[in-house]
Amino acid sequence: MDKLESINYPIYFNGITAQLNNFIEKGNYSRFFILTDEHTAIHCLPYLQEQLTNKDDFDLIEINAGEESKSIDFCVGIWKMLIDFGADRNSLLINLGGGVVTDLGGFAASTYKRGIDFIHIPTTLLSQVDASVGGKTGIDIDNLKNIIGTFTQPKAVFIEHAFLKTLPARQIKSGLAEMLKHGLIADADYWELLKNSDLNNPDSNLVYKSVVIKNKVVTEDPTERGLRKILNFGHTIGHAIESYSLEHDTDPLTHGEAIAAGMICEAYLSHQKAGLPLEAMQEIIERLLSIYGKYPLDESCYTMLNAIMKKDKKNQGGKINCSLLAQIGVAVVDNICTDDELCESLKYYSSLTYAPA
Ligand SMILES: NC(=O)c1ccc[n+]([C@@H]2O[C@H](COP(=O)([O-])OP(=O)(O)OC[C@H]3O[C@@H](n4cnc5c(N)ncnc54)[C@H](O)[C@@H]3O)[C@@H](O)[C@H]2O)c1
Ligand SMILES: [Zn+2]
């Protein structure tokens, strides 16, 4: 079984049983709690329970599935359940789920009684390659993503490829966007490898390689003072599109779908402002369009998107800040983008022609 060292905690891959039981035993915890959402309670909890030496020795906290649960109301719900169950400071919270469960569970645990231990067992591709690694916890307010949160590292992360078997194809594609991003910002060879892989079902080697990239970046810069900002490529515009879609669409975009659209706009800005060669920009855009198609953005949304970007956490002194690409595999941080430039990139996105195969 592979293992990586992160910021003072291990990340275990595949065949997690022995390590997980060992971790729980060694931690000498007074109690442990498992946080699931309604889907992971069905698809992932039975498998996890099978692996545990003490199969029934925990209390279960279950939330609704979906981004709406990443809210202060659900967080209060978790805190209250921990209080009702009598959780003391020596308790452990196991977050079994996608990024919503790991972000919310991490936040609830990092603040309950000034912080109790938590571990992540990520069950979506997105949470395996991204959300579970790096210690960002958080909740949304009024569709402002992750606006409240902490940097708190889990005590361990257990990545089990088997969980992905029940994950819907659309959620696989969502996680894939972050994997493509990892190649674009830090590893041109990985981007090439992804080109020649079965992306409908990324194998555990691809997952591992993606975590290696993310882990290297966050280990070098745990609190996002510099290098870590490269992970935000596609996210300034992507988060705005995601928030917009959450508010306006009956079937909102997944995080990855929104980030894919954001990466297209920011690839355009990279070419305009950061020296990304035209052919590289075209290659990125063609690839992303062929996987994700196009989200209908028209001029009426630009002002709203701009207003959302103005509230982005990454802004400095009221200026909107993007992480862009100088080449495939090389990112540059702290590119201030004007309203006009951002608007141009949205217009460019809208003008792209895409014919589904
Ligand atoms: N902390 C970070 O660094 C970080 C990084 C990236 C994303 N995020 C956050 O992660 C969130 C998105 O995470 P996500 O894409 O995992 O979404 P999610 O947690 O909503 O999961 C997506 C869907 O898949 C279901 N699901 C989960 N595991 C399953 C399984 N094994 N089988 C079947 N269904 C399953 C869930 O119930 C849900 O319906 C966003 O809130 C985003 O902001 C955080
Ligand atoms: Zn992301």
CSV table of C-alpha atoms and ligand atoms in Angstrom, one decimal:
chain,number,residue,atom,x,y,z
A,1,MET,CA,0.0,0.0,0.0
A,2,ASP,CA,1.3,3.4,-0.9
A,3,LYS,CA,1.7,6.1,1.7
A,4,LEU,CA,2.5,9.8,1.5
A,5,GLU,CA,3.5,12.2,4.2
A,6,SER,CA,1.6,15.5,4.3
A,7,ILE,CA,1.7,18.4,6.7
A,8,ASN,CA,2.2,16.3,9.9
A,9,TYR,CA,-0.1,13.5,8.8
A,10,PRO,CA,-0.1,10.4,6.6
A,11,ILE,CA,-2.2,9.8,3.5
A,12,TYR,CA,-2.8,6.1,3.0
A,13,PHE,CA,-3.9,4.5,-0.3
A,14,ASN,CA,-5.9,1.4,-1.0
A,15,GLY,CA,-6.3,-1.5,1.4
A,16,ILE,CA,-6.8,0.9,4.3
A,17,THR,CA,-8.1,-1.6,6.8
A,18,ALA,CA,-5.1,-2.4,8.9
A,19,GLN,CA,-3.9,1.3,8.9
A,20,LEU,CA,-7.3,2.6,9.9
A,21,ASN,CA,-7.8,0.1,12.7
A,22,ASN,CA,-4.3,0.8,13.9
A,23,PHE,CA,-4.8,4.5,13.8
A,24,ILE,CA,-8.0,4.3,15.8
A,25,GLU,CA,-6.5,2.0,18.4
A,26,LYS,CA,-3.3,4.0,18.8
A,27,GLY,CA,-5.3,7.3,19.2
A,28,ASN,CA,-6.9,6.0,22.4
A,29,TYR,CA,-10.0,7.9,21.6
A,30,SER,CA,-12.9,8.1,24.1
A,31,ARG,CA,-15.5,7.9,21.4
A,32,PHE,CA,-15.7,8.1,17.6
A,33,PHE,CA,-18.3,9.5,15.3
A,34,ILE,CA,-18.8,9.0,11.6
A,35,LEU,CA,-20.2,11.8,9.5
A,36,THR,CA,-21.8,10.7,6.2
A,37,ASP,CA,-24.3,12.2,3.8
A,38,GLU,CA,-27.4,10.3,2.7
A,39,HIS,CA,-25.6,8.7,-0.2
A,40,THR,CA,-22.4,7.7,1.5
A,41,ALA,CA,-24.4,6.2,4.4
A,42,ILE,CA,-25.8,3.8,1.8
A,43,HIS,CA,-22.9,3.3,-0.6
A,44,CYS,CA,-19.8,3.6,1.7
A,45,LEU,CA,-20.7,3.1,5.3
A,46,PRO,CA,-21.3,-0.7,5.0
A,47,TYR,CA,-17.9,-1.2,3.4
A,48,LEU,CA,-16.2,1.0,6.1
A,49,GLN,CA,-18.0,-0.9,8.9
A,50,GLU,CA,-16.8,-4.2,7.4
A,51,GLN,CA,-13.2,-2.9,7.8
A,52,LEU,CA,-13.5,-1.8,11.4
A,53,THR,CA,-12.5,-4.1,14.1
A,54,ASN,CA,-15.2,-2.7,16.4
A,55,LYS,CA,-17.9,-2.6,13.8
A,56,ASP,CA,-20.7,-0.9,15.9
A,57,ASP,CA,-18.6,1.1,18.2
A,58,PHE,CA,-19.5,4.6,16.9
A,59,ASP,CA,-22.3,7.1,16.6
A,60,LEU,CA,-23.5,8.2,13.2
A,61,ILE,CA,-24.2,11.7,12.1
A,62,GLU,CA,-25.8,12.0,8.7
A,63,ILE,CA,-26.4,15.1,6.6
A,64,ASN,CA,-28.3,15.7,3.4
A,65,ALA,CA,-26.3,15.3,0.2
A,66,GLY,CA,-25.3,18.4,-1.7
A,67,GLU,CA,-23.6,21.7,-1.4
A,68,GLU,CA,-26.5,23.2,0.5
A,69,SER,CA,-25.4,21.2,3.5
A,70,LYS,CA,-22.1,23.1,3.6
A,71,SER,CA,-23.9,25.8,5.7
A,72,ILE,CA,-23.8,27.1,9.2
A,73,ASP,CA,-27.2,25.5,9.9
A,74,PHE,CA,-25.8,22.0,9.2
A,75,CYS,CA,-22.7,22.8,11.1
A,76,VAL,CA,-24.8,23.8,14.1
A,77,GLY,CA,-26.7,20.5,13.6
A,78,ILE,CA,-23.4,18.5,13.9
A,79,TRP,CA,-22.2,20.5,16.9
A,80,LYS,CA,-25.5,19.8,18.6
A,81,MET,CA,-25.4,16.1,17.9
A,82,LEU,CA,-21.8,15.9,19.2
A,83,ILE,CA,-23.0,17.6,22.4
A,84,ASP,CA,-26.0,15.3,22.6
A,85,PHE,CA,-23.8,12.3,22.1
A,86,GLY,CA,-21.5,13.6,24.8
A,87,ALA,CA,-18.5,14.0,22.6
A,88,ASP,CA,-15.5,15.2,24.7
A,89,ARG,CA,-12.2,16.7,23.5
A,90,ASN,CA,-10.7,13.2,23.1
A,91,SER,CA,-13.3,12.2,20.5
A,92,LEU,CA,-12.6,11.5,16.9
A,93,LEU,CA,-14.7,12.5,13.9
A,94,ILE,CA,-14.4,10.4,10.8
A,95,ASN,CA,-15.6,12.2,7.7
A,96,LEU,CA,-16.8,9.7,5.2
A,97,GLY,CA,-17.9,11.4,2.0
A,98,GLY,CA,-17.2,13.9,-0.7
A,99,GLY,CA,-15.8,17.4,-0.4
A,100,VAL,CA,-19.0,18.6,1.3
A,101,VAL,CA,-18.6,16.1,4.1
A,102,THR,CA,-14.9,16.6,4.5
A,103,ASP,CA,-15.1,20.4,4.4
A,104,LEU,CA,-18.1,20.7,6.7
A,105,GLY,CA,-16.9,17.9,9.0
A,106,GLY,CA,-13.4,19.3,9.2
A,107,PHE,CA,-14.8,22.7,10.0
A,108,ALA,CA,-17.2,21.4,12.7
A,109,ALA,CA,-14.4,19.3,14.3
A,110,SER,CA,-11.9,22.1,14.1
A,111,THR,CA,-14.1,24.4,16.1
A,112,TYR,CA,-16.0,22.0,18.5
A,113,LYS,CA,-14.5,22.4,22.0
A,114,ARG,CA,-11.7,24.4,20.3
A,115,GLY,CA,-10.9,21.5,18.1
A,116,ILE,CA,-11.1,17.7,18.2
A,117,ASP,CA,-9.3,15.2,16.0
A,118,PHE,CA,-10.7,14.3,12.6
A,119,ILE,CA,-9.7,12.1,9.7
A,120,HIS,CA,-11.0,12.0,6.2
A,121,ILE,CA,-12.1,9.0,4.2
A,122,PRO,CA,-12.9,10.7,0.9
A,123,THR,CA,-15.4,8.9,-1.3
A,124,THR,CA,-15.6,11.0,-4.4
A,125,LEU,CA,-12.9,11.4,-7.0
A,126,LEU,CA,-12.8,15.1,-6.3
A,127,SER,CA,-12.4,14.7,-2.6
A,128,GLN,CA,-9.7,12.0,-3.1
A,129,VAL,CA,-7.5,14.1,-5.3
A,130,ASP,CA,-8.3,17.5,-3.9
A,131,ALA,CA,-10.6,18.3,-1.0
A,132,SER,CA,-9.3,15.8,1.6
A,133,VAL,CA,-5.6,17.0,1.2
A,134,GLY,CA,-4.3,20.3,2.5
A,135,GLY,CA,-6.3,21.1,5.6
A,136,LYS,CA,-8.8,23.7,4.2
A,137,THR,CA,-12.1,23.3,6.0
A,138,GLY,CA,-15.1,25.5,5.5
A,139,ILE,CA,-18.7,26.4,4.9
A,140,ASP,CA,-20.6,28.7,2.4
A,141,ILE,CA,-22.7,31.7,3.3
A,142,ASP,CA,-25.3,33.0,0.8
A,143,ASN,CA,-23.7,31.1,-2.1
A,144,LEU,CA,-20.3,32.6,-1.3
A,145,LYS,CA,-18.2,29.5,-1.4
A,146,ASN,CA,-15.9,28.6,1.6
A,147,ILE,CA,-16.2,32.2,2.9
A,148,ILE,CA,-15.9,30.9,6.5
A,149,GLY,CA,-13.3,28.3,7.4
A,150,THR,CA,-10.1,27.3,9.0
A,151,PHE,CA,-6.8,25.7,8.0
A,152,THR,CA,-6.8,22.6,10.2
A,153,GLN,CA,-5.0,19.4,9.2
A,154,PRO,CA,-6.7,16.1,9.6
A,155,LYS,CA,-4.9,13.5,11.6
A,156,ALA,CA,-4.8,11.1,8.6
A,157,VAL,CA,-6.4,10.6,5.2
A,158,PHE,CA,-7.4,7.2,3.9
A,159,ILE,CA,-8.0,7.0,0.1
A,160,GLU,CA,-9.7,3.9,-1.1
A,161,HIS,CA,-10.2,3.5,-4.8
A,162,ALA,CA,-13.0,1.0,-4.3
A,163,PHE,CA,-15.4,3.7,-3.1
A,164,LEU,CA,-15.4,5.2,-6.6
A,165,LYS,CA,-17.3,2.2,-8.0
A,166,THR,CA,-20.7,3.6,-7.0
A,167,LEU,CA,-19.9,7.2,-7.9
A,168,PRO,CA,-22.1,8.6,-10.8
A,169,ALA,CA,-20.2,9.4,-14.0
A,170,ARG,CA,-20.9,13.1,-13.7
A,171,GLN,CA,-19.1,13.1,-10.3
A,172,ILE,CA,-16.2,11.3,-11.8
A,173,LYS,CA,-15.9,14.1,-14.4
A,174,SER,CA,-16.1,16.6,-11.7
A,175,GLY,CA,-13.1,15.2,-9.9
A,176,LEU,CA,-11.3,14.9,-13.2
A,177,ALA,CA,-11.3,18.7,-13.6
A,178,GLU,CA,-9.0,19.0,-10.6
A,179,MET,CA,-6.7,16.3,-12.0
A,180,LEU,CA,-6.5,18.1,-15.3
A,181,LYS,CA,-5.7,21.2,-13.4
A,182,HIS,CA,-2.9,19.5,-11.5
A,183,GLY,CA,-1.3,18.7,-14.8
A,184,LEU,CA,-1.8,22.2,-16.1
A,185,ILE,CA,-0.3,24.0,-13.1
A,186,ALA,CA,2.6,21.7,-12.2
A,187,ASP,CA,3.3,18.7,-14.4
A,188,ALA,CA,3.1,18.7,-18.2
A,189,ASP,CA,3.9,14.9,-18.2
A,190,TYR,CA,0.9,14.2,-16.1
A,191,TRP,CA,-1.3,16.3,-18.5
A,192,GLU,CA,0.1,14.2,-21.3
A,193,LEU,CA,-0.6,11.0,-19.4
A,194,LEU,CA,-4.2,12.0,-18.7
A,195,LYS,CA,-4.6,12.6,-22.5
A,196,ASN,CA,-3.8,8.9,-23.1
A,197,SER,CA,-5.8,7.5,-20.2
A,198,ASP,CA,-9.4,6.2,-19.8
A,199,LEU,CA,-10.9,9.3,-18.2
A,200,ASN,CA,-14.3,7.7,-17.6
A,201,ASN,CA,-12.7,5.6,-15.0
A,202,PRO,CA,-9.4,7.1,-13.8
A,203,ASP,CA,-7.3,4.3,-12.2
A,204,SER,CA,-5.7,4.4,-8.8
A,205,ASN,CA,-2.3,5.3,-10.3
A,206,LEU,CA,-3.7,8.5,-11.7
A,207,VAL,CA,-5.4,9.3,-8.4
A,208,TYR,CA,-2.1,8.7,-6.6
A,209,LYS,CA,-0.2,10.9,-9.0
A,210,SER,CA,-2.7,13.7,-8.6
A,211,VAL,CA,-2.5,13.6,-4.8
A,212,VAL,CA,1.3,13.7,-5.1
A,213,ILE,CA,1.1,17.0,-7.0
A,214,LYS,CA,-1.5,18.5,-4.6
A,215,ASN,CA,0.4,17.3,-1.5
A,216,LYS,CA,3.7,18.7,-2.7
A,217,VAL,CA,2.2,22.1,-3.2
A,218,VAL,CA,0.3,22.3,0.1
A,219,THR,CA,3.2,20.8,2.1
A,220,GLU,CA,5.5,23.6,0.8
A,221,ASP,CA,3.0,26.3,1.5
A,222,PRO,CA,0.3,25.1,4.1
A,223,THR,CA,-1.4,28.5,4.6
A,224,GLU,CA,-1.4,29.8,1.0
A,225,ARG,CA,1.2,32.6,1.3
A,226,GLY,CA,2.6,32.0,-2.2
A,227,LEU,CA,3.0,28.7,-4.1
A,228,ARG,CA,-0.3,27.2,-3.0
A,229,LYS,CA,-2.1,29.9,-4.9
A,230,ILE,CA,-1.3,28.0,-8.1
A,231,LEU,CA,-4.1,25.6,-7.1
A,232,ASN,CA,-6.5,28.4,-7.7
A,233,PHE,CA,-6.1,28.3,-11.5
A,234,GLY,CA,-9.6,28.3,-13.0
A,235,HIS,CA,-11.1,29.0,-9.6
A,236,THR,CA,-11.6,32.8,-9.6
A,237,ILE,CA,-13.9,32.7,-12.6
A,238,GLY,CA,-14.9,29.1,-11.9
A,239,HIS,CA,-16.2,29.8,-8.3
A,240,ALA,CA,-18.2,32.7,-9.6
A,241,ILE,CA,-19.8,30.5,-12.3
A,242,GLU,CA,-20.4,27.8,-9.6
A,243,SER,CA,-22.1,30.3,-7.3
A,244,TYR,CA,-24.1,31.8,-10.1
A,245,SER,CA,-25.3,28.3,-11.2
A,246,LEU,CA,-26.2,27.3,-7.6
A,247,GLU,CA,-28.4,30.3,-7.4
A,248,HIS,CA,-30.0,30.2,-10.9
A,249,ASP,CA,-30.1,26.6,-12.2
A,250,THR,CA,-32.5,23.8,-11.2
A,251,ASP,CA,-29.7,21.3,-11.9
A,252,PRO,CA,-26.6,23.3,-10.9
A,253,LEU,CA,-23.1,22.7,-12.2
A,254,THR,CA,-20.8,20.4,-10.2
A,255,HIS,CA,-17.7,22.0,-8.8
A,256,GLY,CA,-15.6,20.4,-11.5
A,257,GLU,CA,-17.9,21.5,-14.3
A,258,ALA,CA,-17.7,25.1,-13.1
A,259,ILE,CA,-14.0,24.9,-12.7
A,260,ALA,CA,-13.6,23.5,-16.2
A,261,ALA,CA,-15.4,26.6,-17.5
A,262,GLY,CA,-13.3,28.8,-15.3
A,263,MET,CA,-10.1,27.1,-16.6
A,264,ILE,CA,-11.2,27.9,-20.2
A,265,CYS,CA,-11.7,31.6,-19.3
A,266,GLU,CA,-8.4,31.7,-17.4
A,267,ALA,CA,-6.5,29.9,-20.1
A,268,TYR,CA,-7.6,32.8,-22.3
A,269,LEU,CA,-6.4,35.3,-19.7
A,270,SER,CA,-3.2,33.3,-19.4
A,271,HIS,CA,-2.6,33.8,-23.1
A,272,GLN,CA,-3.4,37.5,-22.9
A,273,LYS,CA,-1.4,38.2,-19.7
A,274,ALA,CA,1.0,35.5,-18.7
A,275,GLY,CA,2.6,34.3,-21.9
A,276,LEU,CA,0.7,31.1,-22.5
A,277,PRO,CA,1.4,30.2,-26.1
A,278,LEU,CA,-1.6,30.3,-28.4
A,279,GLU,CA,-1.3,26.6,-29.4
A,280,ALA,CA,-1.2,25.6,-25.7
A,281,MET,CA,-4.3,27.7,-25.0
A,282,GLN,CA,-6.1,26.1,-27.9
A,283,GLU,CA,-5.1,22.6,-26.8
A,284,ILE,CA,-6.4,23.2,-23.2
A,285,ILE,CA,-9.7,24.7,-24.4
A,286,GLU,CA,-10.4,22.0,-27.0
A,287,ARG,CA,-9.7,19.3,-24.4
A,288,LEU,CA,-11.9,20.9,-21.7
A,289,LEU,CA,-14.7,21.5,-24.2
A,290,SER,CA,-14.6,18.0,-25.4
A,291,ILE,CA,-15.1,16.6,-21.9
A,292,TYR,CA,-17.3,19.2,-20.3
A,293,GLY,CA,-19.2,20.9,-23.2
A,294,LYS,CA,-20.2,24.5,-22.8
A,295,TYR,CA,-22.2,26.2,-20.1
A,296,PRO,CA,-24.6,28.8,-21.5
A,297,LEU,CA,-23.3,32.2,-20.3
A,298,ASP,CA,-24.7,35.3,-21.9
A,299,GLU,CA,-24.0,39.0,-21.4
A,300,SER,CA,-26.8,39.3,-18.8
A,301,CYS,CA,-24.7,37.2,-16.4
A,302,TYR,CA,-21.4,39.1,-16.7
A,303,THR,CA,-22.3,41.8,-14.2
A,304,MET,CA,-23.5,39.3,-11.7
A,305,LEU,CA,-20.4,37.1,-12.1
A,306,ASN,CA,-18.2,40.2,-11.7
A,307,ALA,CA,-20.0,41.1,-8.5
A,308,ILE,CA,-19.4,37.6,-7.1
A,309,MET,CA,-15.7,37.7,-8.1
A,310,LYS,CA,-15.4,41.0,-6.2
A,311,LYS,CA,-16.1,39.1,-3.0
A,312,ASP,CA,-13.6,36.4,-3.7
A,313,LYS,CA,-11.3,35.5,-0.8
A,314,LYS,CA,-8.2,35.7,-3.0
A,315,ASN,CA,-8.7,39.4,-3.8
A,316,GLN,CA,-6.2,41.9,-2.5
A,317,GLY,CA,-7.1,45.5,-1.8
A,318,GLY,CA,-10.3,45.1,-3.8
A,319,LYS,CA,-8.4,43.9,-6.8
A,320,ILE,CA,-9.4,40.5,-8.4
A,321,ASN,CA,-6.5,38.1,-8.4
A,322,CYS,CA,-6.0,35.1,-10.7
A,323,SER,CA,-3.5,32.3,-10.9
A,324,LEU,CA,-2.6,31.8,-14.5
A,325,LEU,CA,-0.5,29.6,-16.7
A,326,ALA,CA,2.8,30.6,-18.4
A,327,GLN,CA,3.0,27.2,-20.0
A,328,ILE,CA,1.3,23.9,-19.7
A,329,GLY,CA,2.8,22.7,-16.4
A,330,VAL,CA,3.9,26.1,-15.1
A,331,ALA,CA,1.6,28.5,-13.2
A,332,VAL,CA,2.1,32.1,-12.1
A,333,VAL,CA,0.4,33.6,-9.2
A,334,ASP,CA,-0.9,37.1,-8.3
A,335,ASN,CA,-2.1,38.3,-11.6
A,336,ILE,CA,-4.4,41.2,-11.0
A,337,CYS,CA,-7.2,41.2,-13.6
A,338,THR,CA,-9.3,44.2,-14.4
A,339,ASP,CA,-13.1,44.0,-14.8
A,340,ASP,CA,-12.6,44.6,-18.5
A,341,GLU,CA,-10.1,41.7,-18.8
A,342,LEU,CA,-12.4,39.4,-16.9
A,343,CYS,CA,-15.4,40.4,-19.0
A,344,GLU,CA,-13.3,39.8,-22.2
A,345,SER,CA,-12.6,36.3,-21.1
A,346,LEU,CA,-16.3,35.6,-20.4
A,347,LYS,CA,-17.1,37.0,-23.8
A,348,TYR,CA,-14.5,34.8,-25.3
A,349,TYR,CA,-15.9,31.8,-23.6
A,350,SER,CA,-19.4,32.6,-24.9
A,351,SER,CA,-18.1,33.0,-28.4
A,352,LEU,CA,-16.6,29.5,-28.5
A,353,THR,CA,-18.3,27.1,-30.8
A,354,TYR,CA,-18.6,23.6,-29.6
A,355,ALA,CA,-20.4,20.8,-31.4
A,356,PRO,CA,-21.0,17.8,-29.2
A,357,ALA,CA,-19.6,14.6,-30.7
B,1,LIG,N1,-11.0,21.7,1.1
B,1,LIG,C1,-10.5,21.8,-0.1
B,1,LIG,O1,-9.3,22.0,-0.3
B,1,LIG,C2,-11.4,21.6,-1.3
B,1,LIG,C3,-10.9,21.4,-2.6
B,1,LIG,C4,-11.8,21.2,-3.6
B,1,LIG,C5,-13.1,21.2,-3.4
B,1,LIG,N2,-13.6,21.4,-2.1
B,1,LIG,C6,-15.1,21.4,-1.9
B,1,LIG,O2,-15.6,20.1,-2.1
B,1,LIG,C7,-17.0,20.2,-2.4
B,1,LIG,C8,-17.3,19.3,-3.6
B,1,LIG,O3,-17.0,18.0,-3.3
B,1,LIG,P1,-17.6,16.8,-4.1
B,1,LIG,O4,-17.5,17.1,-5.5
B,1,LIG,O5,-16.9,15.6,-3.5
B,1,LIG,O6,-19.1,16.9,-3.8
B,1,LIG,P2,-20.1,16.1,-2.8
B,1,LIG,O7,-19.5,15.9,-1.4
B,1,LIG,O8,-21.4,16.9,-2.8
B,1,LIG,O9,-20.3,14.7,-3.4
B,1,LIG,C9,-20.9,14.6,-4.7
B,1,LIG,C10,-22.1,13.7,-4.7
B,1,LIG,O10,-21.6,12.3,-4.7
B,1,LIG,C11,-22.2,11.6,-3.6
B,1,LIG,N3,-21.3,10.5,-3.2
B,1,LIG,C12,-20.2,10.7,-2.5
B,1,LIG,N4,-19.5,9.6,-2.5
B,1,LIG,C13,-20.2,8.7,-3.2
B,1,LIG,C14,-19.9,7.3,-3.6
B,1,LIG,N5,-18.8,6.7,-3.2
B,1,LIG,N6,-20.9,6.7,-4.3
B,1,LIG,C15,-22.0,7.3,-4.7
B,1,LIG,N7,-22.3,8.6,-4.4
B,1,LIG,C16,-21.3,9.3,-3.7
B,1,LIG,C17,-22.6,12.6,-2.6
B,1,LIG,O11,-23.6,12.2,-1.7
B,1,LIG,C18,-23.0,13.8,-3.5
B,1,LIG,O12,-24.3,13.6,-3.9
B,1,LIG,C19,-17.2,21.7,-2.7
B,1,LIG,O13,-17.9,22.2,-1.6
B,1,LIG,C20,-15.8,22.3,-2.8
B,1,LIG,O14,-15.8,23.6,-2.4
B,1,LIG,C21,-12.8,21.6,-1.1
B,2,ZN,ZN,-11.6,23.1,-6.9
